[in-house]
Rosetta silent file (secondary structure, phi, psi, omega in degrees, C-alpha in Angstrom):
SEQUENCE: MAQRANKGTSFRSWAGLPYDLLNMISKRLSLVDYLAFGGVCSSWRSSSVAQRAVVLASQPPLLVLVSVYAKRGCFFFDISDGGTYKAMLPNVHGRSFWGFSCGYLIMRDKKFKIWLVNLITRKELDFPTLPELYTGYITPDFRPVLAYSTALSEFVLVVAHRFFPLLHFCRFGDENWTVYRFVDEPWMIVDLAVFYGKIYFLTNRGRIGIFKMSPHPTLTLLTVKGSPNYLSCSLQLVISDGQLFMVDVCNVSMVYKLDQSETEMEWMKMESLGEKALFLNYTQSAIINNPSVWGGQSNSIYYTVFNQCYTYSIDDRDRQSFPFIQGNRVGYLRPFFWFFPHLSHDENLLDDM
SCORE:     score description
SCORE:     0.000 S_00000001
   1 L     0.000  126.012 -171.861  -24.403   61.350   -0.744 S_00000001
   2 L   -84.470  145.749 -149.386  -24.262   62.735   -4.291 S_00000001
   3 E  -124.102  117.290 -173.473  -22.091   65.612   -5.056 S_00000001
   4 E  -106.885  136.677  170.493  -22.922   67.860   -8.223 S_00000001
   5 L   -90.684  156.034 -169.522  -19.908   69.656  -10.114 S_00000001
   6 L   -42.027  -40.722  176.245  -19.919   72.843  -11.590 S_00000001
   7 L   -83.940   11.058  162.969  -20.512   71.729  -15.088 S_00000001
   8 L   103.165    1.400 -162.277  -23.644   69.573  -13.948 S_00000001
   9 L   -94.636  125.034  160.092  -21.604   66.209  -13.917 S_00000001
  10 E   -73.387  131.742  170.177  -22.882   63.935  -10.488 S_00000001
  11 E  -125.564  140.598 -173.992  -20.313   62.105   -8.594 S_00000001
  12 L  -101.457  148.202  174.405  -21.216   59.466   -6.008 S_00000001
  13 L   -65.650  141.486  159.437  -19.322   58.939   -2.698 S_00000001
  14 H   -61.589  -37.040  173.710  -17.110   56.108   -2.739 S_00000001
  15 H   -47.185  -26.098 -175.720  -18.610   55.160    0.572 S_00000001
  16 H  -119.905   31.708  172.196  -21.923   54.126   -1.490 S_00000001
  17 L   -56.348  149.383  179.539  -20.541   51.880   -3.764 S_00000001
  18 L   -55.412  149.546  171.311  -22.802   48.579   -4.276 S_00000001
  19 H   -63.923  -58.403  173.223  -21.979   45.943   -1.594 S_00000001
  20 H   -36.854  -52.300  170.717  -21.361   43.266   -4.370 S_00000001
  21 H   -50.232  -40.516 -176.281  -19.342   45.456   -6.093 S_00000001
  22 H   -64.503  -49.195 -170.497  -17.011   46.267   -3.226 S_00000001
  23 H   -62.473  -19.956 -176.693  -16.804   42.445   -2.604 S_00000001
  24 H   -81.310  -29.646 -178.799  -15.876   41.565   -5.809 S_00000001
  25 H   -64.056  -37.410 -170.732  -13.016   44.417   -5.811 S_00000001
  26 H   -63.769  -32.395 -177.164  -11.820   43.035   -2.410 S_00000001
  27 H   -83.319   -7.004 -175.742  -11.356   39.131   -3.843 S_00000001
  28 L  -106.732    3.821 -166.299   -8.956   40.779   -6.640 S_00000001
  29 L   -94.174  142.271  151.266   -6.422   42.789   -4.053 S_00000001
  30 L   -52.668  171.446 -167.982   -3.131   41.822   -2.773 S_00000001
  31 H   -67.770  -49.093  172.611   -2.768   41.318    0.720 S_00000001
  32 H   -66.420  -26.011  177.878   -1.425   44.856    1.334 S_00000001
  33 H   -75.554  -37.658 -170.930   -4.047   46.465   -0.859 S_00000001
  34 H   -66.743  -32.119  175.405   -6.790   44.359    0.760 S_00000001
  35 H   -78.639  -40.259 -177.130   -5.691   45.896    4.283 S_00000001
  36 H   -65.081  -38.311  166.512   -5.481   49.156    3.018 S_00000001
  37 H   -26.180  -50.905  170.290   -8.884   48.640    1.426 S_00000001
  38 H   -66.371  -20.902 -175.744  -10.573   47.883    4.790 S_00000001
  39 L  -119.236   25.527  168.273   -9.599   51.278    6.200 S_00000001
  40 L   -85.800  -23.905 -177.103  -11.064   53.613    3.889 S_00000001
  41 L  -175.747  167.590 -172.359  -14.679   53.764    5.411 S_00000001
  42 H   -77.722   -8.842 -172.490  -16.725   51.743    7.214 S_00000001
  43 H   -84.498  -24.699 -174.278  -18.635   50.301    4.492 S_00000001
  44 H   -73.731  -53.839 -166.846  -15.325   49.319    2.687 S_00000001
  45 H   -63.066  -34.085  177.448  -14.188   47.584    5.936 S_00000001
  46 H   -51.858  -62.278  174.091  -17.668   45.735    6.589 S_00000001
  47 H   -19.293  -66.238 -175.199  -16.826   44.351    3.054 S_00000001
  48 H   -57.321  -58.773 -175.211  -13.281   43.449    3.806 S_00000001
  49 H   -42.673  -51.474 -173.044  -14.456   41.596    7.136 S_00000001
  50 H   -70.408  -17.302 -169.978  -16.968   39.638    5.250 S_00000001
  51 L  -119.028   19.335 -176.778  -14.656   38.555    2.427 S_00000001
  52 H   -54.651  -59.273 -155.122  -11.676   37.902    4.916 S_00000001
  53 H   -83.238  -35.304  161.819  -11.242   34.246    4.963 S_00000001
  54 H   -47.881  -45.268 -161.863  -11.705   34.108    0.655 S_00000001
  55 H   -79.132  -43.657  175.150   -9.004   36.649    0.319 S_00000001
  56 H   -35.650  -62.689 -160.459   -6.646   35.268    3.143 S_00000001
  57 L   -65.485  -12.236 -167.319   -6.954   31.928    1.478 S_00000001
  58 L  -107.648   -0.239 -165.472   -5.767   33.195   -2.015 S_00000001
  59 L   -98.311  127.281  171.585   -2.945   35.246   -0.801 S_00000001
  60 L   -53.996  157.529  175.178    1.082   33.525   -1.241 S_00000001
  61 L   -75.298  161.218  176.043    2.812   33.404    1.651 S_00000001
  62 E  -135.232  148.165 -173.987    5.470   36.418    2.331 S_00000001
  63 E   -75.939  134.879  163.821    8.907   36.396    3.859 S_00000001
  64 E  -110.837  114.785 -164.539    8.989   38.590    6.915 S_00000001
  65 E   -96.948  137.656 -165.699   12.175   40.653    6.487 S_00000001
  66 E  -130.220  134.811  169.868   13.661   42.020    9.777 S_00000001
  67 E   -99.076  143.778  177.605   16.360   44.769   10.235 S_00000001
  68 L   -41.364  -40.350  176.617   18.843   44.959   12.784 S_00000001
  69 L  -100.017   29.279  164.635   17.970   48.565   13.471 S_00000001
  70 L   -71.735  123.839  178.574   14.265   47.788   13.677 S_00000001
  71 L  -131.652   -5.289  171.382   12.066   50.117   15.870 S_00000001
  72 L  -150.292   23.608  166.430    8.749   50.513   14.388 S_00000001
  73 E   170.993 -140.574 -177.859    8.089   47.578   12.256 S_00000001
  74 E  -168.064 -178.140 -175.225    9.404   44.925    9.775 S_00000001
  75 E  -142.794  133.519  171.972    8.990   44.337    5.654 S_00000001
  76 E   -90.648  142.762  173.907    7.378   41.828    3.943 S_00000001
  77 E  -121.703  115.641 -176.538    8.509   40.325    0.712 S_00000001
  78 E   -87.983  119.953 -176.303    5.996   38.786   -1.722 S_00000001
  79 L   -75.157  -16.394 -178.289    7.822   35.956   -3.714 S_00000001
  80 L   -57.155  -56.139 -168.239    4.927   36.062   -5.854 S_00000001
  81 L  -130.769   12.302  163.332    5.644   39.411   -7.712 S_00000001
  82 L    72.469   16.975 -179.371    9.100   40.341   -5.804 S_00000001
  83 E   -80.664  150.661  163.269    7.298   43.464   -4.040 S_00000001
  84 E  -129.691  155.167 -165.413    8.634   44.436   -0.646 S_00000001
  85 E  -143.930  132.463 -166.106    6.431   46.351    1.984 S_00000001
  86 E  -102.918  138.793 -165.710    6.862   47.858    5.144 S_00000001
  87 E  -127.367  112.795 -171.123    4.530   47.077    8.088 S_00000001
  88 E   -80.376  101.452 -164.524    4.280   49.738   10.583 S_00000001
  89 L  -131.214  155.608  171.495    3.653   47.958   13.966 S_00000001
  90 L  -101.398  167.732 -162.863    3.629   49.817   17.711 S_00000001
  91 L    24.670   65.594  175.294    5.777   48.855   20.338 S_00000001
  92 L   -86.808  -45.832 -155.417    8.464   46.927   18.337 S_00000001
  93 L   -49.069  143.502  150.779   11.445   48.914   19.725 S_00000001
  94 L    79.996   -8.089  177.720   13.472   46.440   21.783 S_00000001
  95 L   -95.905  151.724  169.599   11.485   43.374   21.111 S_00000001
  96 E  -106.877  155.186  175.939   12.463   40.229   19.290 S_00000001
  97 E   -82.011  136.058  179.056   10.184   38.143   17.057 S_00000001
  98 E   -89.291  -44.656 -167.895    8.857   34.995   18.027 S_00000001
  99 E   130.553 -175.496  171.461    7.016   33.731   15.080 S_00000001
 100 E  -110.791  147.936  166.160    3.060   33.726   14.343 S_00000001
 101 E  -151.677  128.523  160.700    0.422   31.447   15.909 S_00000001
 102 L    76.261   19.391  177.627   -3.243   31.772   15.257 S_00000001
 103 L   106.534  -18.397  176.233   -2.886   34.946   13.051 S_00000001
 104 E   -92.177  151.194  178.411   -0.672   36.529   15.622 S_00000001
 105 E  -118.171  124.834 -179.374    2.625   37.704   15.565 S_00000001
 106 E  -101.864  148.747 -172.362    4.478   37.147   18.968 S_00000001
 107 E  -143.094 -176.228 -172.177    7.329   39.011   20.154 S_00000001
 108 E  -167.901  140.875  172.582    8.929   39.132   23.787 S_00000001
 109 L   -93.449 -176.209 -162.371   11.398   41.822   25.313 S_00000001
 110 L   -73.804  -10.102 -175.876   14.518   41.610   26.900 S_00000001
 111 L  -109.417    5.260  170.526   12.866   40.868   30.277 S_00000001
 112 L    66.437   47.679 -161.377   10.542   38.143   28.369 S_00000001
 113 E  -111.797  122.082 -159.945    7.478   39.811   28.832 S_00000001
 114 E  -105.596  143.271 -166.274    5.309   38.519   25.783 S_00000001
 115 E  -147.320  123.537  177.836    3.455   40.832   23.676 S_00000001
 116 E  -114.830  166.088 -175.827    1.228   39.817   20.643 S_00000001
 117 E  -148.490  140.000  148.074   -0.404   41.697   17.438 S_00000001
 118 E   -99.320  133.917 -150.444   -2.450   40.531   15.002 S_00000001
 119 L   -78.352  -20.724 -170.934   -1.326   41.736   11.567 S_00000001
 120 L  -100.053  -56.519 -158.541   -4.902   41.728    9.963 S_00000001
 121 L   -93.507   -7.845 -173.711   -7.288   42.839   12.757 S_00000001
 122 L    54.080   34.378  167.225   -4.544   44.650   14.786 S_00000001
 123 L   -63.406  167.184 -178.339   -5.701   43.257   17.968 S_00000001
 124 E  -142.111  134.080  167.554   -3.278   43.178   20.681 S_00000001
 125 E  -128.990  139.053 -179.085   -2.685   40.716   23.496 S_00000001
 126 E  -109.887  147.239  176.871   -0.045   40.904   26.758 S_00000001
 127 E  -121.683  141.724  174.458    1.175   38.132   28.368 S_00000001
 128 E   -59.238  179.019  175.730    3.428   38.085   31.665 S_00000001
 129 E   -74.925  126.509  154.078    7.393   37.657   31.973 S_00000001
 130 L   -81.896  166.144 -167.862    8.345   34.330   31.525 S_00000001
 131 L   -52.798  171.289 -156.975   10.711   32.839   34.209 S_00000001
 132 H   -99.402    9.161  172.113   14.387   33.906   33.655 S_00000001
 133 H   -70.272  -26.547  177.854   15.549   30.204   32.949 S_00000001
 134 H   -62.442  -23.513 -171.580   14.788   31.246   29.544 S_00000001
 135 L   -65.897  145.412  168.328   17.200   34.166   29.084 S_00000001
 136 L    92.068   -9.337  157.670   20.023   33.891   26.615 S_00000001
 137 L   -79.435  145.214 -155.650   18.188   31.592   24.248 S_00000001
 138 L   -90.059  158.428  169.931   17.573   32.030   20.599 S_00000001
 139 H   -34.455  -54.546 -174.989   13.989   32.303   18.965 S_00000001
 140 H   -50.543  -45.974 -169.049   14.005   28.711   17.240 S_00000001
 141 H   -47.368  -35.953 -161.243   14.337   26.994   20.813 S_00000001
 142 E   -84.703  136.101  172.938   10.988   28.466   21.839 S_00000001
 143 L  -105.806   44.045  173.856    7.788   26.569   20.482 S_00000001
 144 L   -67.865  149.028 -179.621    4.576   28.731   21.272 S_00000001
 145 E  -134.540  144.377 -176.091    1.206   28.054   20.111 S_00000001
 146 E  -114.273  134.741  176.917   -1.821   30.734   20.732 S_00000001
 147 E  -142.763  169.438  173.123   -5.407   29.090   21.077 S_00000001
 148 E  -120.845  110.416  178.421   -8.831   30.110   22.029 S_00000001
 149 E   -88.425  125.352  173.290  -10.748   27.947   24.788 S_00000001
 150 L   -80.684   -8.868  179.405  -14.147   28.135   24.050 S_00000001
 151 L   -77.963  -25.251 -177.362  -14.771   26.589   27.862 S_00000001
 152 L  -108.897  -14.615 -166.341  -13.112   30.031   28.917 S_00000001
 153 L    38.828   66.960 -149.844  -13.786   32.166   26.397 S_00000001
 154 E   176.317  136.056  177.286  -10.220   33.375   26.352 S_00000001
 155 E   -79.026 -178.904 -165.141   -7.092   32.775   24.677 S_00000001
 156 E  -159.733  117.940  163.369   -4.332   30.600   26.229 S_00000001
 157 E  -107.978  101.799 -177.835   -0.782   30.639   25.274 S_00000001
 158 E   -94.426  136.935  169.278    1.537   27.665   25.732 S_00000001
 159 E  -116.321  122.441  171.331    5.282   27.629   25.358 S_00000001
 160 E  -103.275  153.945 -174.222    7.726   24.644   25.076 S_00000001
 161 E  -113.524  126.344 -171.281   11.314   24.750   25.296 S_00000001
 162 L   -81.501  -15.592  178.884   13.297   22.001   22.943 S_00000001
 163 L  -109.739    4.600 -176.391   15.936   21.806   25.586 S_00000001
 164 L  -127.122  131.142  164.460   14.051   22.041   29.156 S_00000001
 165 L   -80.683   63.710 -170.551   11.560   19.502   30.170 S_00000001
 166 E  -147.482  153.060 -165.424    8.947   22.119   30.973 S_00000001
 167 E  -129.184  118.764  168.498    5.750   23.489   29.523 S_00000001
 168 E   -97.889  109.351  166.817    4.470   27.116   30.424 S_00000001
 169 E  -134.216  156.172 -168.187    1.092   28.068   29.879 S_00000001
 170 L  -153.750  128.769 -174.519   -1.033   31.197   30.813 S_00000001
 171 E   -82.190  126.301  179.887   -4.621   32.367   30.192 S_00000001
 172 L   -41.352  133.503 -176.030   -4.918   35.967   28.963 S_00000001
 173 L   102.525  -26.497  167.571   -5.417   38.436   31.609 S_00000001
 174 L   -46.447  169.096 -173.158   -3.500   35.950   34.297 S_00000001
 175 L  -131.729  -17.961  165.273   -0.642   37.892   36.095 S_00000001
 176 L  -102.424  164.216  161.710    1.378   34.405   36.271 S_00000001
 177 L   -95.696  155.763  153.280    2.388   31.329   34.078 S_00000001
 178 E   -82.655  117.234  174.356    1.726   27.841   35.103 S_00000001
 179 E  -107.919  130.746 -173.513    4.640   25.721   34.940 S_00000001
 180 E  -117.502  115.661 -174.224    4.382   21.619   34.172 S_00000001
 181 E  -114.804  124.420  167.037    7.537   19.777   34.393 S_00000001
 182 L  -121.692   60.255 -176.980    8.255   16.325   32.912 S_00000001
 183 L   -63.905  -27.109 -179.200   11.559   15.616   33.953 S_00000001
 184 L   -74.462   -8.586  179.394   11.234   11.780   34.275 S_00000001
 185 L   -91.440  138.526 -172.598   10.381   11.423   30.474 S_00000001
 186 L   -86.124   30.385  171.687   13.215   10.388   28.097 S_00000001
 187 L  -153.880  166.937  163.248   12.445   12.985   25.633 S_00000001
 188 L   -79.569  160.082  146.549   11.699   16.880   24.569 S_00000001
 189 E  -102.756  130.006  174.422    9.026   18.613   23.130 S_00000001
 190 E   -97.484  -22.508  177.818    9.901   20.258   20.138 S_00000001
 191 E  -151.801  144.248  177.849    6.749   21.591   18.528 S_00000001
 192 E  -128.659  177.794 -171.845    3.309   21.990   19.710 S_00000001
 193 E  -171.163  151.483 -177.608   -0.082   22.716   17.268 S_00000001
 194 E   -96.818  106.132 -177.653   -3.793   23.000   17.909 S_00000001
 195 E  -114.525   94.758  179.334   -5.454   19.612   16.138 S_00000001
 196 L    65.321   31.315 -170.469   -9.166   19.233   16.136 S_00000001
 197 L    76.100   17.555 -174.992   -9.642   21.136   19.264 S_00000001
 198 E  -145.622  146.724  175.062   -6.964   19.391   21.408 S_00000001
 199 E  -102.574  104.555  176.754   -3.170   20.545   21.461 S_00000001
 200 E   -55.675  128.569  168.177   -0.802   18.112   20.246 S_00000001
 201 E  -116.183  161.038 -179.400    2.854   18.074   21.002 S_00000001
 202 E  -120.620  137.122  171.155    5.978   16.251   19.095 S_00000001
 203 E   -82.757 -175.551  179.198    9.001   14.851   21.001 S_00000001
 204 L   -95.663   -2.944 -168.534   12.441   14.978   19.382 S_00000001
 205 L  -117.359   18.290 -175.594   12.072   11.016   18.842 S_00000001
 206 L    56.576   21.605  161.768    9.156   11.732   16.618 S_00000001
 207 L  -103.781  146.574 -164.387    6.245   10.634   18.737 S_00000001
 208 E  -122.565  158.715 -179.903    3.398   12.907   19.173 S_00000001
 209 E  -160.856  171.836 -167.428    0.768   13.175   22.036 S_00000001
 210 E  -107.246  125.839  169.439   -2.182   15.167   23.684 S_00000001
 211 E  -111.253  118.346 -171.612   -1.602   18.129   26.422 S_00000001
 212 E  -119.225  135.217  169.874   -4.344   18.881   28.595 S_00000001
 213 L   -89.475  -12.079  168.179   -4.260   21.612   31.065 S_00000001
 214 L  -146.535 -178.644  -23.950   -6.889   20.649   33.335 S_00000001
 215 L   -65.405    7.308 -177.386   -7.860   19.658   35.578 S_00000001
 216 L  -144.901  121.506  173.388   -4.498   18.534   35.994 S_00000001
 217 L   -61.757  135.519 -152.972   -1.733   19.007   33.423 S_00000001
 218 E  -160.817  131.321 -166.792   -1.165   15.699   31.725 S_00000001
 219 E  -127.274  108.426  177.951    1.017   14.901   28.767 S_00000001
 220 E  -105.840  113.931  164.090   -0.413   11.477   27.038 S_00000001
 221 E   -68.013  142.748  177.427    1.599    9.886   24.224 S_00000001
 222 L   -80.269  130.539  153.826   -0.309    8.256   21.062 S_00000001
 223 L   -58.405   74.612  176.775   -0.033    5.040   19.997 S_00000001
 224 E   -72.720  102.120  171.917    1.356    5.505   16.307 S_00000001
 225 E   -66.127  164.040 -169.519    2.499    3.013   13.649 S_00000001
 226 L    27.612   48.881  175.434    5.357    3.535   11.673 S_00000001
 227 L   -71.821  132.771 -163.573    7.041    6.153   13.606 S_00000001
 228 L   -77.925  147.406  177.478   10.185    6.885   12.287 S_00000001
 229 L   -77.608   72.222 -160.027   13.523    6.025   14.209 S_00000001
 230 L  -132.245  129.847  175.596   14.401    9.438   14.222 S_00000001
 231 L  -112.128  108.853  173.239   16.288   11.863   16.629 S_00000001
 232 L  -158.270  161.305  177.081   16.137   15.618   15.803 S_00000001
 233 L  -115.250    7.139  173.887   15.261   18.730   17.564 S_00000001
 234 L  -123.041   27.965  168.192   14.108   20.431   14.460 S_00000001
 235 E   -60.750  150.269  172.754   10.772   18.237   13.813 S_00000001
 236 E  -158.751  143.106  165.886    7.939   20.429   13.436 S_00000001
 237 E   -63.760  135.617  167.091    3.978   19.863   13.123 S_00000001
 238 E  -142.929  141.707  179.526    2.076   21.340   10.062 S_00000001
 239 E  -109.622  120.358 -179.617   -1.804   21.134    9.535 S_00000001
 240 E  -139.204  128.311  156.211   -3.134   21.216    6.041 S_00000001
 241 L    53.740   61.734  163.558   -6.627   20.776    4.972 S_00000001
 242 L    71.564    8.687  170.960   -7.872   18.885    8.344 S_00000001
 243 E  -115.029  157.786 -178.836   -4.498   16.475    8.126 S_00000001
 244 E  -123.907  127.041 -175.281   -1.462   16.633   10.407 S_00000001
 245 E  -107.504  153.236  161.137    2.053   16.248    8.818 S_00000001
 246 E  -135.108  139.762 -165.000    5.287   16.105   10.253 S_00000001
 247 E  -135.123  170.845 -163.358    8.439   17.544    8.692 S_00000001
 248 E  -131.673  125.289 -176.888   11.938   18.144    9.755 S_00000001
 249 L   -70.454  -25.475  179.012   13.202   21.838    8.843 S_00000001
 250 L  -102.314   -5.994  177.448   16.653   20.550    8.174 S_00000001
 251 L  -122.588   86.440 -148.555   15.542   17.574    6.094 S_00000001
 252 L   -65.307  -21.928 -156.123   13.467   18.236    2.902 S_00000001
 253 L   -96.289   -1.672  175.626   13.000   14.494    2.101 S_00000001
 254 L   -88.864   97.387  173.780   11.350   14.067    5.737 S_00000001
 255 E  -154.751  115.961  171.285    7.863   14.532    5.259 S_00000001
 256 E  -121.015  141.663  171.618    5.167   12.324    6.949 S_00000001
 257 E  -114.872  165.541 -175.109    1.476   12.464    7.094 S_00000001
 258 E  -119.506  120.802  172.001   -0.633   10.693    9.738 S_00000001
 259 E   -84.986  120.999  169.451   -3.361    8.297    8.420 S_00000001
 260 E  -113.186  142.986 -176.327   -5.980    7.917   10.740 S_00000001
 261 L  -127.458  174.318  164.580   -8.805    5.196   10.869 S_00000001
 262 L   -48.009  -25.149 -153.388  -11.246    4.118   13.323 S_00000001
 263 L  -135.412  -46.998  165.929   -8.885    1.898   15.230 S_00000001
 264 L  -131.654 -168.762  160.897   -5.376    3.073   14.555 S_00000001
 265 E  -121.557  157.270  179.582   -3.025    5.603   13.445 S_00000001
 266 E  -163.077  147.382 -178.114    0.107    5.490   11.346 S_00000001
 267 E   -93.644  132.285 -163.497    2.519    7.694    9.787 S_00000001
 268 E  -124.845  113.076  169.724    2.851    7.651    6.039 S_00000001
 269 E   -59.734  102.212  163.409    6.170    8.800    4.299 S_00000001
 270 L   -70.741  128.321  166.320    5.281   11.228    1.605 S_00000001
 271 L   -89.891  -11.410  176.812    6.824   10.804   -1.594 S_00000001
 272 L  -155.065  172.807 -162.286    5.056   13.440   -3.282 S_00000001
 273 L  -131.668   12.262  174.846    3.257   16.478   -2.143 S_00000001
 274 L    40.562 -110.811 -178.545    0.993   16.545   -5.334 S_00000001
 275 L  -101.706   29.775  165.867   -0.614   19.908   -6.019 S_00000001
 276 E  -104.609  157.694 -177.158    0.965   21.337   -2.723 S_00000001
 277 E  -122.502  128.649  172.989    4.019   23.266   -1.825 S_00000001
 278 E   -91.046  129.179  175.723    6.016   22.664    1.556 S_00000001
 279 E  -127.091  124.242 -177.102    7.401   26.108    3.094 S_00000001
 280 L  -105.797  113.159  152.375   10.021   25.286    5.804 S_00000001
 281 L  -148.386  166.625 -170.727   11.217   27.502    8.432 S_00000001
 282 L   -62.421  -38.670 -172.097   12.758   27.103   12.101 S_00000001
 283 L   -87.311  -48.888  179.540    9.728   29.363   13.664 S_00000001
 284 L  -153.388  111.943  174.136    6.800   28.072   11.347 S_00000001
 285 L   -75.585  155.811  152.061    6.066   25.738    8.500 S_00000001
 286 E  -152.167  171.692  173.963    3.157   25.208    6.258 S_00000001
 287 E  -130.315  130.913 -177.684    1.881   23.335    3.199 S_00000001
 288 E  -113.013  138.716 -159.578   -0.021   25.341    0.811 S_00000001
 289 E   -96.483  151.781 -174.202   -2.391   24.044   -1.498 S_00000001
 290 L    41.740   73.377  179.302   -2.358   25.092   -5.419 S_00000001
 291 L   -72.528  -39.427 -168.346    0.843   27.397   -5.282 S_00000001
 292 H   -54.933  -35.027  167.713    0.505   27.821   -9.302 S_00000001
 293 H   -39.035  -40.436  178.698   -2.396   30.055   -8.489 S_00000001
 294 H  -117.483   30.824  173.508   -0.252   33.171   -7.471 S_00000001
 295 L    94.086   -2.249 -176.262    2.809   31.805   -9.731 S_00000001
 296 L   -89.235 -176.959 -159.509    4.387   29.291   -7.439 S_00000001
 297 L  -114.977  128.738  179.122    5.646   25.722   -7.899 S_00000001
 298 L   -80.615  169.526  173.698    3.358   22.447   -7.015 S_00000001
 299 L    44.128   48.406 -153.399    5.301   19.404   -5.484 S_00000001
 300 E  -154.830  146.047 -175.407    7.894   21.622   -4.286 S_00000001
 301 E  -113.937  126.277  170.802    9.764   22.566   -1.018 S_00000001
 302 E  -128.620  144.430  178.040   10.637   26.211   -0.295 S_00000001
 303 E  -150.087  176.503  176.248   12.975   27.311    2.246 S_00000001
 304 E  -118.204  148.617  163.519   15.605   30.114    3.115 S_00000001
 305 E  -159.696  127.477 -173.828   19.352   30.654    4.023 S_00000001
 306 L    73.536 -156.207  162.855   20.427   33.561    4.428 S_00000001
 307 L   -89.416   19.900 -179.569   19.804   36.018    1.588 S_00000001
 308 E  -124.264  155.892 -169.839   18.649   33.463   -0.594 S_00000001
 309 E  -113.145  138.793  175.012   15.165   31.658   -0.983 S_00000001
 310 E  -104.366   94.559 -167.510   15.322   28.095   -2.141 S_00000001
 311 E  -112.659  107.820 -172.924   13.083   25.925   -4.089 S_00000001
 312 E   -88.294  111.088  177.325   13.506   22.318   -4.013 S_00000001
 313 E   -85.531  135.835  174.540   11.192   20.365   -6.796 S_00000001
 314 L   -72.112  -41.119 -175.591   10.463   16.765   -5.492 S_00000001
 315 L   -61.698  -64.157 -159.987    9.857   15.588   -9.202 S_00000001
 316 L   -98.849   20.146 -178.692   13.121   16.607  -10.599 S_00000001
 317 L    54.725   29.767 -143.375   15.345   16.623   -7.350 S_00000001
 318 E  -135.979  137.168  173.291   16.464   19.829   -8.439 S_00000001
 319 E  -119.299  127.176  169.173   17.280   23.014   -6.209 S_00000001
 320 E  -130.357  170.289 -161.455   17.105   26.405   -7.580 S_00000001
 321 E  -133.517  147.650  143.365   17.696   29.714   -5.829 S_00000001
 322 E  -152.334  157.599 -167.667   16.776   33.565   -6.464 S_00000001
 323 E   -78.745  134.956 -175.464   17.454   36.381   -4.253 S_00000001
 324 L  -101.987   12.139  162.626   14.353   37.785   -2.247 S_00000001
 325 L  -158.320  145.662 -153.858   15.841   41.115   -2.006 S_00000001
 326 L  -120.766  177.859  155.259   17.720   43.447   -4.183 S_00000001
 327 H    71.883 -173.011 -168.752   19.452   46.873   -3.906 S_00000001
 328 H   -67.179  -26.938  173.851   21.083   48.264   -0.610 S_00000001
 329 H   -67.355  -13.669 -164.608   18.780   46.677    1.790 S_00000001
 330 H   -72.872  -22.353  174.869   20.418   43.677    1.443 S_00000001
 331 H   -60.220  -29.636 -176.843   23.063   44.756    4.206 S_00000001
 332 L  -132.179   -4.681 -166.293   20.591   44.989    7.040 S_00000001
 333 E   -98.148  120.903  174.592   17.419   43.004    6.009 S_00000001
 334 E  -137.258  141.436  170.799   17.477   39.205    6.892 S_00000001
 335 E   -53.722  121.283  147.409   14.680   36.521    6.295 S_00000001
 336 E   -77.505  -58.074  153.772   12.977   35.654    9.614 S_00000001
 337 E   178.073 -161.530 -160.294   10.504   33.672    8.753 S_00000001
 338 E  -102.991  138.497  170.263    7.384   33.001    6.642 S_00000001
 339 E  -105.978  122.175  175.103    3.930   34.751    7.120 S_00000001
 340 L  -104.579  113.139 -165.228    0.986   32.731    5.922 S_00000001
 341 L   -71.467  -19.989 -166.223   -2.121   34.728    5.467 S_00000001
 342 L   -75.885  -40.704  166.989   -4.399   31.658    4.858 S_00000001
 343 H   -64.592   -9.666 -169.573   -3.640   30.913    8.682 S_00000001
 344 H   -76.471   -9.967  170.710   -4.264   34.121    9.928 S_00000001
 345 H   -95.121   -3.349 -164.721   -8.051   33.267    9.894 S_00000001
 346 L   -92.573  146.460  175.809   -7.657   30.033   11.676 S_00000001
 347 L  -103.292    6.523 -179.119   -8.692   30.565   15.360 S_00000001
 348 L    31.843   58.780 -179.565   -7.153   27.347   17.183 S_00000001
 349 E   -60.585  121.549  171.485  -10.011   26.552   18.761 S_00000001
 350 E  -108.938  131.666 -174.860   -9.882   24.505   21.760 S_00000001
 351 L   -67.322  -28.263 -169.500  -12.940   22.048   22.766 S_00000001
 352 L  -143.141  174.849  178.816  -11.482   21.529   26.160 S_00000001
 353 L  -110.478    0.000    0.000   -8.613   22.559   28.325 S_00000001
């Protein structure tokens, strides 16, 4: 609604800006500014929602920094400009950070009750308490994955433990977890991922398979050529541009891509990432396209150790470090995991259970 100042100058309401102009503005914002942009008014929020996939795809990874005294949130460190931003989150006090899946921050309390919040939409999900069997284990030992079942029209959370032959899964709204035991298998599940509508699992021996929850829980190993003769509990699955990769968080030279044809599958060792960069972390890893867009290095691997972030150039076989936080915050902030904005728009859709 137009307003008129004393000197006869007309001012137009910010809420009445043209939709095309709002879309143009939202595409140029950082993640923090984009989130604030959507909270101004209903028309600005409508624009931010419409441009969400485009904006999130252009954002650099953020380091999640957690204080040992955290009660109301965490910090995000932007590696592209060195900025640090505080995120206020509800129900943080007394909870431990598990990581991210399907755009949701996953946390658990001391009794292992699971709570999730989407950092973009702020939607919250609660899941029941996990069995006491897991008490005392640290965060990287757990491999949670959140997926949306199109058959059930509901979220499903699946949790693996790297040192127990068990899988727990629960549909949002259920009061109890379903437990599946695979004690007769000579391997453990070290990671889970949703790939082309199915839940894939990765073993500590570098084998992959598919987990189905219904009509009866089953684990089916896939026949894949070129599986490395490798034993590790730090293996992870990474999905990028519709392709499946296998990496080792503790070994920067261990990067494989799954080559698929109509008749067979084969792991191919990657000697170069091309115009991509790999971000490693015990909680979640990801491969990023064109990191040079925000000032990053292509064909490189990013990882954190204590208060340092390292960049390993595959071309030069050279490692460089830079401090990710400055000033007096070093003493009580530590890196916990990467947050990948471009994955926050991925719904992890399951074709069937």
